[in-house]
GROMACS .gro file of C-alpha atoms in nm:
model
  357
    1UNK     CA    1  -1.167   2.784   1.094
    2UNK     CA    2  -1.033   2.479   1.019
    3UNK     CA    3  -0.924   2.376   0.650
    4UNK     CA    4  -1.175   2.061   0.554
    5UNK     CA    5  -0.948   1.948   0.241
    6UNK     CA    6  -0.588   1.916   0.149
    7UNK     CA    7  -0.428   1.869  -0.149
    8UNK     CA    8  -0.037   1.722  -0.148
    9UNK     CA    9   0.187   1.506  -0.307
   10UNK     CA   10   0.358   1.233  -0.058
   11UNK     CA   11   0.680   1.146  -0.128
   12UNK     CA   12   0.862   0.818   0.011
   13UNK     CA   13   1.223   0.618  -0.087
   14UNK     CA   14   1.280   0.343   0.092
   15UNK     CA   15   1.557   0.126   0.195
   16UNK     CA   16   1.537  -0.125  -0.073
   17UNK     CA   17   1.630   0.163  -0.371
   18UNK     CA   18   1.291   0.066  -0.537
   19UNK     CA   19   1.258   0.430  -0.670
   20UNK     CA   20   1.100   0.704  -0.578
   21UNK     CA   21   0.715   0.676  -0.514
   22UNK     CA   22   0.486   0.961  -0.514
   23UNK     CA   23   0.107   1.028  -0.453
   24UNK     CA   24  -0.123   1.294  -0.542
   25UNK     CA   25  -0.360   1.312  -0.271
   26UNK     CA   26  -0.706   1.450  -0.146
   27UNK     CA   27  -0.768   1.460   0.208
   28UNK     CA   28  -1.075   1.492   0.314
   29UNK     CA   29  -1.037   1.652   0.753
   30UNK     CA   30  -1.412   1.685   0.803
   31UNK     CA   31  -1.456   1.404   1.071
   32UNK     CA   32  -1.233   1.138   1.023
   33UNK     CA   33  -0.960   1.167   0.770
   34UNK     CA   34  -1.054   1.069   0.424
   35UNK     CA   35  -0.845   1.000   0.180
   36UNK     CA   36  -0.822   0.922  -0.201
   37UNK     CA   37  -0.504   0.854  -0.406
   38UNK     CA   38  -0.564   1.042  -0.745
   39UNK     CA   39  -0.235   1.006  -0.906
   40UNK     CA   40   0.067   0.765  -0.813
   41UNK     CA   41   0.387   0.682  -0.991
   42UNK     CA   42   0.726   0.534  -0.912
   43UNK     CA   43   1.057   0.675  -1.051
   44UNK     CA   44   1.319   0.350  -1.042
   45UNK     CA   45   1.654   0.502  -0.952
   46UNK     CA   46   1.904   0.460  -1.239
   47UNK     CA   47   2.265   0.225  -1.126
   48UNK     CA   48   2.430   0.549  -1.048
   49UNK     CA   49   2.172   0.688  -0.836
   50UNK     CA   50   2.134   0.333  -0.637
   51UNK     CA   51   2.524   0.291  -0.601
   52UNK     CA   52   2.527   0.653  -0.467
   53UNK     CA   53   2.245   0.581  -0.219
   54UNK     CA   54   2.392   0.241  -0.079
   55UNK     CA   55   2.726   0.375  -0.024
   56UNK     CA   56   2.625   0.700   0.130
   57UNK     CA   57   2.666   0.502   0.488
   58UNK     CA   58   3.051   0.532   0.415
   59UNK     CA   59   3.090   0.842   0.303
   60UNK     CA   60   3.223   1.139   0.551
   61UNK     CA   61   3.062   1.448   0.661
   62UNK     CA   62   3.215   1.645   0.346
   63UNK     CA   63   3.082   1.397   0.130
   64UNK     CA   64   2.753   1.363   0.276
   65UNK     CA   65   2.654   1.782   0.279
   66UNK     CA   66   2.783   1.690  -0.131
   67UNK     CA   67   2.524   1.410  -0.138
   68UNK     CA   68   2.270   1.567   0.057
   69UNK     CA   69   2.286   1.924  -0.199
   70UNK     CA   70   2.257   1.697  -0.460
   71UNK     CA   71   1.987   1.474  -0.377
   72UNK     CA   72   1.767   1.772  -0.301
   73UNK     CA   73   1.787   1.878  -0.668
   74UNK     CA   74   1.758   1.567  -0.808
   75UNK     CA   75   1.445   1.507  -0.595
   76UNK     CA   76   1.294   1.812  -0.668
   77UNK     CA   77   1.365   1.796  -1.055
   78UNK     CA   78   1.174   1.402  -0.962
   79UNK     CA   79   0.894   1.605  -0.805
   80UNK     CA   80   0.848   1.878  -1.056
   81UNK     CA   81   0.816   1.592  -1.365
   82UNK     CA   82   0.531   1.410  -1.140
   83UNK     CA   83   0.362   1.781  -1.127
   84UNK     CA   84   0.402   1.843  -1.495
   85UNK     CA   85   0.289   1.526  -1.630
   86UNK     CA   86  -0.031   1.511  -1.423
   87UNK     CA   87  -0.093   1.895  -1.448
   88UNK     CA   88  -0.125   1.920  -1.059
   89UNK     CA   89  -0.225   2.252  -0.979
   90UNK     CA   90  -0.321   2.453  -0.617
   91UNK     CA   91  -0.115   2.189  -0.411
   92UNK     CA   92  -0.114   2.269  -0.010
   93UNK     CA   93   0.209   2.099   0.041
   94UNK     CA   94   0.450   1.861  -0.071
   95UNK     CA   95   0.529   1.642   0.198
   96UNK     CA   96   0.882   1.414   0.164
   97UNK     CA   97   1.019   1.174   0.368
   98UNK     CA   98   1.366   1.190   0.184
   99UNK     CA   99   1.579   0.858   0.189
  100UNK     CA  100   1.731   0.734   0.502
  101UNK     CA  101   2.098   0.728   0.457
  102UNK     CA  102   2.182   0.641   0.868
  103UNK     CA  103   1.969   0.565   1.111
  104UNK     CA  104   2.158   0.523   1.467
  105UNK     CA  105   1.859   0.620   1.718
  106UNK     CA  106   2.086   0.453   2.002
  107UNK     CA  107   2.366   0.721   1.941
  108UNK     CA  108   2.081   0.999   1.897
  109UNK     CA  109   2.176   1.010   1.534
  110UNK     CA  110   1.908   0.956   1.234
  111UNK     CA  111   1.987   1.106   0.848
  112UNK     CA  112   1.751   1.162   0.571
  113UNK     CA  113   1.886   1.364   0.284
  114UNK     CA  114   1.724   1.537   0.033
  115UNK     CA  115   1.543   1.761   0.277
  116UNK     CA  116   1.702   2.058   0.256
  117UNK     CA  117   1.510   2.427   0.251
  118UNK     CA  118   1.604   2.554  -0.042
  119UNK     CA  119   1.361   2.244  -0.140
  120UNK     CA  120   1.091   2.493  -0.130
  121UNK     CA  121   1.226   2.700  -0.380
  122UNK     CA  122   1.324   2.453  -0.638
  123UNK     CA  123   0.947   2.361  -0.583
  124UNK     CA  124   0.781   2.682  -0.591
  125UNK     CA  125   0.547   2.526  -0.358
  126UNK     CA  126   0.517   2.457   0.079
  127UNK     CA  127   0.747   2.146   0.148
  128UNK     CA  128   0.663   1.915   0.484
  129UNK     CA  129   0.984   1.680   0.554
  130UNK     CA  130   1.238   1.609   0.769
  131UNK     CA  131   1.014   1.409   1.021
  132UNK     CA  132   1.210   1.160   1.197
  133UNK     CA  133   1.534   1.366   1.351
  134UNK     CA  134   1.280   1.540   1.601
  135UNK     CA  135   1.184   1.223   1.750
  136UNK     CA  136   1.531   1.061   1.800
  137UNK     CA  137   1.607   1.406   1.979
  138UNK     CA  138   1.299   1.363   2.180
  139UNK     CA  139   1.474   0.982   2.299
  140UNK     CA  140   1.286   0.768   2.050
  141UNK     CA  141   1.355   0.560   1.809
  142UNK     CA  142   1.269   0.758   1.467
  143UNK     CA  143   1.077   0.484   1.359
  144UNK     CA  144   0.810   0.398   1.256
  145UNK     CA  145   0.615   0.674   1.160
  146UNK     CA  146   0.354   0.502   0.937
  147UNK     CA  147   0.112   0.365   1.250
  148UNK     CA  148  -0.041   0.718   1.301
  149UNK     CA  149  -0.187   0.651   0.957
  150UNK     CA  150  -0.276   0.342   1.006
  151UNK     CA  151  -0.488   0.395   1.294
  152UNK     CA  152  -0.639   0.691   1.144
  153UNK     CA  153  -0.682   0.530   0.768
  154UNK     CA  154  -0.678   0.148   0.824
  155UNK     CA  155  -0.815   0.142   1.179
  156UNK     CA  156  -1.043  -0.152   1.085
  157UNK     CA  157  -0.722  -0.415   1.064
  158UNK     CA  158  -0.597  -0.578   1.343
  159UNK     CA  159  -0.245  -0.547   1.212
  160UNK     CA  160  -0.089  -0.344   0.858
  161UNK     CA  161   0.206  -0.529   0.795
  162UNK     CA  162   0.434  -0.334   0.548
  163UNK     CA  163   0.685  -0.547   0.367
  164UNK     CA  164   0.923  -0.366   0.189
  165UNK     CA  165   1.296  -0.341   0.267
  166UNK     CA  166   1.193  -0.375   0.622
  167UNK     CA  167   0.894  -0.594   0.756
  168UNK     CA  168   0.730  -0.330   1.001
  169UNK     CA  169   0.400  -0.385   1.179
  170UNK     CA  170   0.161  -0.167   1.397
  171UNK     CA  171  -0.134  -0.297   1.573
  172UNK     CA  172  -0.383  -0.103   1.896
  173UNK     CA  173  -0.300  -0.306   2.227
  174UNK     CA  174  -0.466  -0.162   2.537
  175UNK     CA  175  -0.544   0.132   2.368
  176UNK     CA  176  -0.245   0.200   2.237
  177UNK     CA  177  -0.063   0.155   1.922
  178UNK     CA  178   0.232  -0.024   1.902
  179UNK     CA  179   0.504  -0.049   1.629
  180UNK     CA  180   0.778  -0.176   1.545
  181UNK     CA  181   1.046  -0.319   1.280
  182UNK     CA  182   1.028  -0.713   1.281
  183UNK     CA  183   1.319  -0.817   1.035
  184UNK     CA  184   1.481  -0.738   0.726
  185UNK     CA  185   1.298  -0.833   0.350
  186UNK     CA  186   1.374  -0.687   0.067
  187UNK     CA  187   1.692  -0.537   0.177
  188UNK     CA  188   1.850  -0.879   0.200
  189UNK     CA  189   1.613  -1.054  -0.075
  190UNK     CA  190   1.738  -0.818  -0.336
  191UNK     CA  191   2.042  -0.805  -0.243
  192UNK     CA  192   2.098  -1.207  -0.352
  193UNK     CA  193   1.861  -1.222  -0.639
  194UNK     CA  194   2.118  -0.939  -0.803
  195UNK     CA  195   2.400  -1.184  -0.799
  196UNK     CA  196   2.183  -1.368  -1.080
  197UNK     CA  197   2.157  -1.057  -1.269
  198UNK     CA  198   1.788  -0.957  -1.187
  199UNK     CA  199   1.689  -0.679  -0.972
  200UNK     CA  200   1.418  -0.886  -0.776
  201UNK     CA  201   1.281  -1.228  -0.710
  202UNK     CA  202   0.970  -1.209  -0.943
  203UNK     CA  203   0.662  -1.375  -0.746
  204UNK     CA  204   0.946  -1.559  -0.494
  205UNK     CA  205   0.966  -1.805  -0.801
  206UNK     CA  206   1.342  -1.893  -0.744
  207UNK     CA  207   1.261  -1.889  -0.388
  208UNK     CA  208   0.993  -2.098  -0.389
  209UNK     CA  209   1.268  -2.356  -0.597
  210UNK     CA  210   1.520  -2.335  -0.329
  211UNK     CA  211   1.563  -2.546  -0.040
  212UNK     CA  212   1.578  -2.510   0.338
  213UNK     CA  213   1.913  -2.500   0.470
  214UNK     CA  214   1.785  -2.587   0.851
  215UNK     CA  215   2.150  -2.451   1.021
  216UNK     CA  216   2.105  -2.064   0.853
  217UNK     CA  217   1.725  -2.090   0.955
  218UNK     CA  218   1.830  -2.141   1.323
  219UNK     CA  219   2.110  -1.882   1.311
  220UNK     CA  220   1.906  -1.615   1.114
  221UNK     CA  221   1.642  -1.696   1.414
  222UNK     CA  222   1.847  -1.694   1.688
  223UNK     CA  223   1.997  -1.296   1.588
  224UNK     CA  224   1.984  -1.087   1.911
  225UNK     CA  225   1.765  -0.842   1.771
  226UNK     CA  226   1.467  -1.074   1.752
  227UNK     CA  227   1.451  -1.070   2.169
  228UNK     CA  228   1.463  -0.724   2.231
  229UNK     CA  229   1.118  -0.576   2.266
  230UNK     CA  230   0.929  -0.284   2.144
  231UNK     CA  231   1.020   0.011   2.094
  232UNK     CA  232   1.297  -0.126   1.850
  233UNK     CA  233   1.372  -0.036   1.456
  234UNK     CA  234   1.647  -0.157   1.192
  235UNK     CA  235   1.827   0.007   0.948
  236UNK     CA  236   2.070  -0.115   0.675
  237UNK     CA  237   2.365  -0.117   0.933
  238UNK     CA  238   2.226  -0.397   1.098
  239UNK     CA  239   2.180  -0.629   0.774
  240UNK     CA  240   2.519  -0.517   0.724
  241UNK     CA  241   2.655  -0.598   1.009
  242UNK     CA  242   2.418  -0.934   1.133
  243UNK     CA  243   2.291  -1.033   0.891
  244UNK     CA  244   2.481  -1.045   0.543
  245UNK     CA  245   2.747  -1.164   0.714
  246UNK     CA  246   2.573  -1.453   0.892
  247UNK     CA  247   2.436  -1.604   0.531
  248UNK     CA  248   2.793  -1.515   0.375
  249UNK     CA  249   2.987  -1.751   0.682
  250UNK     CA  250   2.872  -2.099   0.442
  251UNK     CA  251   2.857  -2.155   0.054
  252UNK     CA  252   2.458  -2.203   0.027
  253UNK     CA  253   2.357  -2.200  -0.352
  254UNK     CA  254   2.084  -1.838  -0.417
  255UNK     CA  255   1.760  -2.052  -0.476
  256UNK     CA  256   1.814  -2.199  -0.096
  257UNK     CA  257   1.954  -1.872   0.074
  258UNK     CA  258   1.618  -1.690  -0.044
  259UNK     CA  259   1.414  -2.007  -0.006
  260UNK     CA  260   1.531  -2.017   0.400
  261UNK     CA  261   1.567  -1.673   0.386
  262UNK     CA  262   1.165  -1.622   0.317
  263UNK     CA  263   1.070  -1.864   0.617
  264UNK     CA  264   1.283  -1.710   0.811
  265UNK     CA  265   1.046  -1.383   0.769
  266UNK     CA  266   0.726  -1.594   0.765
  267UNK     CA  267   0.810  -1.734   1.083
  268UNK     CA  268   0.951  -1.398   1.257
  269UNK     CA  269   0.609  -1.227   1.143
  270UNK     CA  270   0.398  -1.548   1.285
  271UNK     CA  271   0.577  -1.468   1.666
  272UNK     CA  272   0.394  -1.121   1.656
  273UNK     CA  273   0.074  -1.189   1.571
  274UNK     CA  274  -0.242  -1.340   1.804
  275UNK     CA  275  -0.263  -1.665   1.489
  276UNK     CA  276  -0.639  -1.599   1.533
  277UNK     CA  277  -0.858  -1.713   1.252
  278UNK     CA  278  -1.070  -1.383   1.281
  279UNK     CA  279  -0.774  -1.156   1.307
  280UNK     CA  280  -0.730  -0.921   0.962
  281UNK     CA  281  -0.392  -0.825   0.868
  282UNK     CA  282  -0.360  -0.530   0.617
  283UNK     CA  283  -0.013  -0.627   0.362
  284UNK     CA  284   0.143  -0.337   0.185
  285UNK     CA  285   0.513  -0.270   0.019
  286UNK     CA  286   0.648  -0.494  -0.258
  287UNK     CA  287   0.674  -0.766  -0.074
  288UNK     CA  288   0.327  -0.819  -0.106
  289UNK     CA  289   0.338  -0.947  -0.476
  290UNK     CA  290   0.579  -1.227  -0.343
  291UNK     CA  291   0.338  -1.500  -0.387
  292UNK     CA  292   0.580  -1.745  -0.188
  293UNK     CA  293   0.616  -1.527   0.094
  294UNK     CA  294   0.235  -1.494   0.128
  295UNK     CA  295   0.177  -1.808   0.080
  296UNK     CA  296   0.440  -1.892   0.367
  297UNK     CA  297   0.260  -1.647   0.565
  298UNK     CA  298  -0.071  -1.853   0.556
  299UNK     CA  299   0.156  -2.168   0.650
  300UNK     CA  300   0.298  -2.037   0.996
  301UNK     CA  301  -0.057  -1.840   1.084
  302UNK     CA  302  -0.421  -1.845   1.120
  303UNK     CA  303  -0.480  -1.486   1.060
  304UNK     CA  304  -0.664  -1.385   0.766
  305UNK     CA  305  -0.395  -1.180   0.513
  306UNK     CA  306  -0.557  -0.919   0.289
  307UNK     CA  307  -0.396  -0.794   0.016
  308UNK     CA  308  -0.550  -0.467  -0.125
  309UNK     CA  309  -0.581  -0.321  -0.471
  310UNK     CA  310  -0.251  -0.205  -0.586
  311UNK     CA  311  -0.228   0.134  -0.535
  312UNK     CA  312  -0.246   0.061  -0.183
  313UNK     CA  313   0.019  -0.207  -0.146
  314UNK     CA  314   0.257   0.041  -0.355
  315UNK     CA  315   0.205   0.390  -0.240
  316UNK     CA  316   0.052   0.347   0.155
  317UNK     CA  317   0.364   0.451   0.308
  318UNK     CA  318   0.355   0.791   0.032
  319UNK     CA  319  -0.030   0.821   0.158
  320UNK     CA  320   0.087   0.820   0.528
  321UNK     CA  321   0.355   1.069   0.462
  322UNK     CA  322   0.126   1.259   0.327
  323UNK     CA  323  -0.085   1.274   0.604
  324UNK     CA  324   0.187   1.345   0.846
  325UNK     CA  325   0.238   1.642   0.651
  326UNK     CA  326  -0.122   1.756   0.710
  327UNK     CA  327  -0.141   1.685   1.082
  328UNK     CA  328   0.205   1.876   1.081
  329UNK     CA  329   0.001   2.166   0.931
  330UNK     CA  330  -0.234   2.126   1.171
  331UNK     CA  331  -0.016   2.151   1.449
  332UNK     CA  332  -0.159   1.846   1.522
  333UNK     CA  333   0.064   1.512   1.680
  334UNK     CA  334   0.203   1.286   1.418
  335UNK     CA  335   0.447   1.081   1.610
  336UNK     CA  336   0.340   0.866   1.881
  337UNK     CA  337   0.560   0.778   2.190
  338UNK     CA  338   0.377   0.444   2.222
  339UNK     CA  339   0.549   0.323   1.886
  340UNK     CA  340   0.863   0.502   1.909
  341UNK     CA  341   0.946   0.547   2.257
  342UNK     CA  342   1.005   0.965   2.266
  343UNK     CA  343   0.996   1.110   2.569
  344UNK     CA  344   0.616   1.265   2.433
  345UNK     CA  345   0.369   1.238   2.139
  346UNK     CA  346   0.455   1.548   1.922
  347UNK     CA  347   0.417   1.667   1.547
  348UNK     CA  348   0.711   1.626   1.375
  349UNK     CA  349   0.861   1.711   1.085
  350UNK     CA  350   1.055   2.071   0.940
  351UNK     CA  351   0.733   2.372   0.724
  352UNK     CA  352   0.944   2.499   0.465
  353UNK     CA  353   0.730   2.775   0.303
  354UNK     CA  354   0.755   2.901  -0.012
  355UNK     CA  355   0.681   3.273  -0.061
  356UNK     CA  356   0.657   3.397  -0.435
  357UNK     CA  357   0.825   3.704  -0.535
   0.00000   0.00000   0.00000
């Protein structure tokens, strides 16, 4: 018979080194899946933790098993404090993305750490994770994982447009959904706010007191990526490589690199939507308290942009991990080839069960 509710905590760290979020959830698997977040925190990373993260794309194998190991404490100890200050009891699973450390789908190479098994026993509890190396092996491209959800959670948008170190999208076209990463946002927002000391562009106030610096708004636009069509994804070699280096060529004061910067987005998002009036985007991540960048949004497009309450914007991609975990557990497919480009559709992700003694 099959189970009807699911209990788990969804666990997601994302490119930008926000922190670590994490949602206690209820499925309900009746019909449709139901869902309701009943406890949600993020865990900010401390300096060392973020320093660690960002350079881990340098480090050798050695050094990476070293990271990985301990990650997967750290993690868990991250996980355990969530269970003990909510009093979370009779959990199904704890399902974990881990944080992506290289993602290479072209060389058949993607690496989240902190997903190791002995997980499970640092948990005392089942542990779902691991769920984007099977895909690249299967051909595809890893990423993104989240449109599964939104088709079964948030099939009444049009589009869910997550904006957090990466502006991703996922939409149904000829009855199929359809994925993909758009641009960088966060990742390369961040990144110039800290050279004025603060960890993030409150609102896109200094950004919204910037200017446009029309020659970086036509390079930024004319990057190679932007032509290539779906399946594609980004990861933090590309800003690395394209894009950091592209804004670093000229002396442009802050205020104008993240004023250009966040039309540069607006407009990259406005090629891959309809511009309908009656088309409903769904915006999640933290980009969706950037009041400039909204409000940029609504300049280049017609479509309606919704912003939900706030557990939604911060912890939808820890809801949709979550649910991966329970269609894992359900044998059931998680991954779709339409977004990603695998060879199949197929449930991804690594069980890691945890048998008391």
């Amino acid at each position: 018979m099959r189970k009807k509710d699911y209990f788990v905590i969804g666990v997601m760290s994302g490119t930008s080194l926000d922190g670590i979020d994490l949602a206690y959830l209820h499925f309900s698997a009746e019909n449709n899946y139901n869902f309701k977040i009943l406890e949600a925190q993020t865990i900010d990373y401390s300096e060392e933790w973020r320093e660690n993260l960002n350079s881990g794309i340098s480090l050798n194998q050695e050094e990476l098993k070293d990271l990985d190991k301990k990650y997967t404490r750290y993690l868990a100890d991250v996980i355990l404090q969530f269970i003990a200050e909510y009093k979370i009891e009779n959990l199904d699973a704890i399902c974990s993305h881990g944080h992506t450390i290289k993602h290479e789908p072209q060389n058949g190479y993607t690496l989240q750490i902190g997903n190791l098994p002995e997980i499970a026993d640092y948990l005392q509890s089942n542990v779902v994770c691991d769920f984007r190396v099977q895909d690249v092996a299967l051909g595809g491209q890893g990423a993104p994982l989240v449109p599964i959800g939104d088709q079964l959670l948030f099939g009444e948008y049009q589009y869910c447009l997550n904006l957090g170190g990466f502006a991703n999208i996922s939409e149904e076209r000829n009855k199929q959904m359809l994925a993909y990463d758009i641009c960088a946002v966060n990742t390369v927002l961040n990144y110039f706010t800290k050279k004025l000391g603060k960890a993030y562009d409150d609102k896109g106030q200094i950004a919204s007191g910037g200017g446009l610096h029309e020659k970086l708004l036509q390079q930024l636009n004319n990057l190679d990526y932007y032509a290539k069509k779906p399946p594609k994804s980004l990861g933090i070699e590309w800003v690395k490589a394209e894009v950091l280096p592209l804004i670093d060529s000229e002396e442009i004061p802050i205020p104008d690199i993240l004023h250009t910067y966040t039309i540069h987005v607006a407009q990259q998002v406005a090629k891959v939507l309809d511009n309908n009036v009656g088309s409903k985007i769904l915006v999640t991540g933290g980009g969706a308290f950037n009041d400039f960048l909204i409000q940029q949004f609504r300049e280049y497009s017609n479509c309606e942009f919704i912003i939900p309450d706030s557990k939604i914007i911060d912890f939808k991609e820890a809801l949709i991990f979550g649910l991966l975990g329970v269609l894992k557990l359900e044998g059931k497919v998680n991954v779709l080839s339409s977004v990603t480009g695998a060879k199949k559709d197929h449930s991804s992700g690594k069980v890691f069960a945890f048998e008391a003694i």
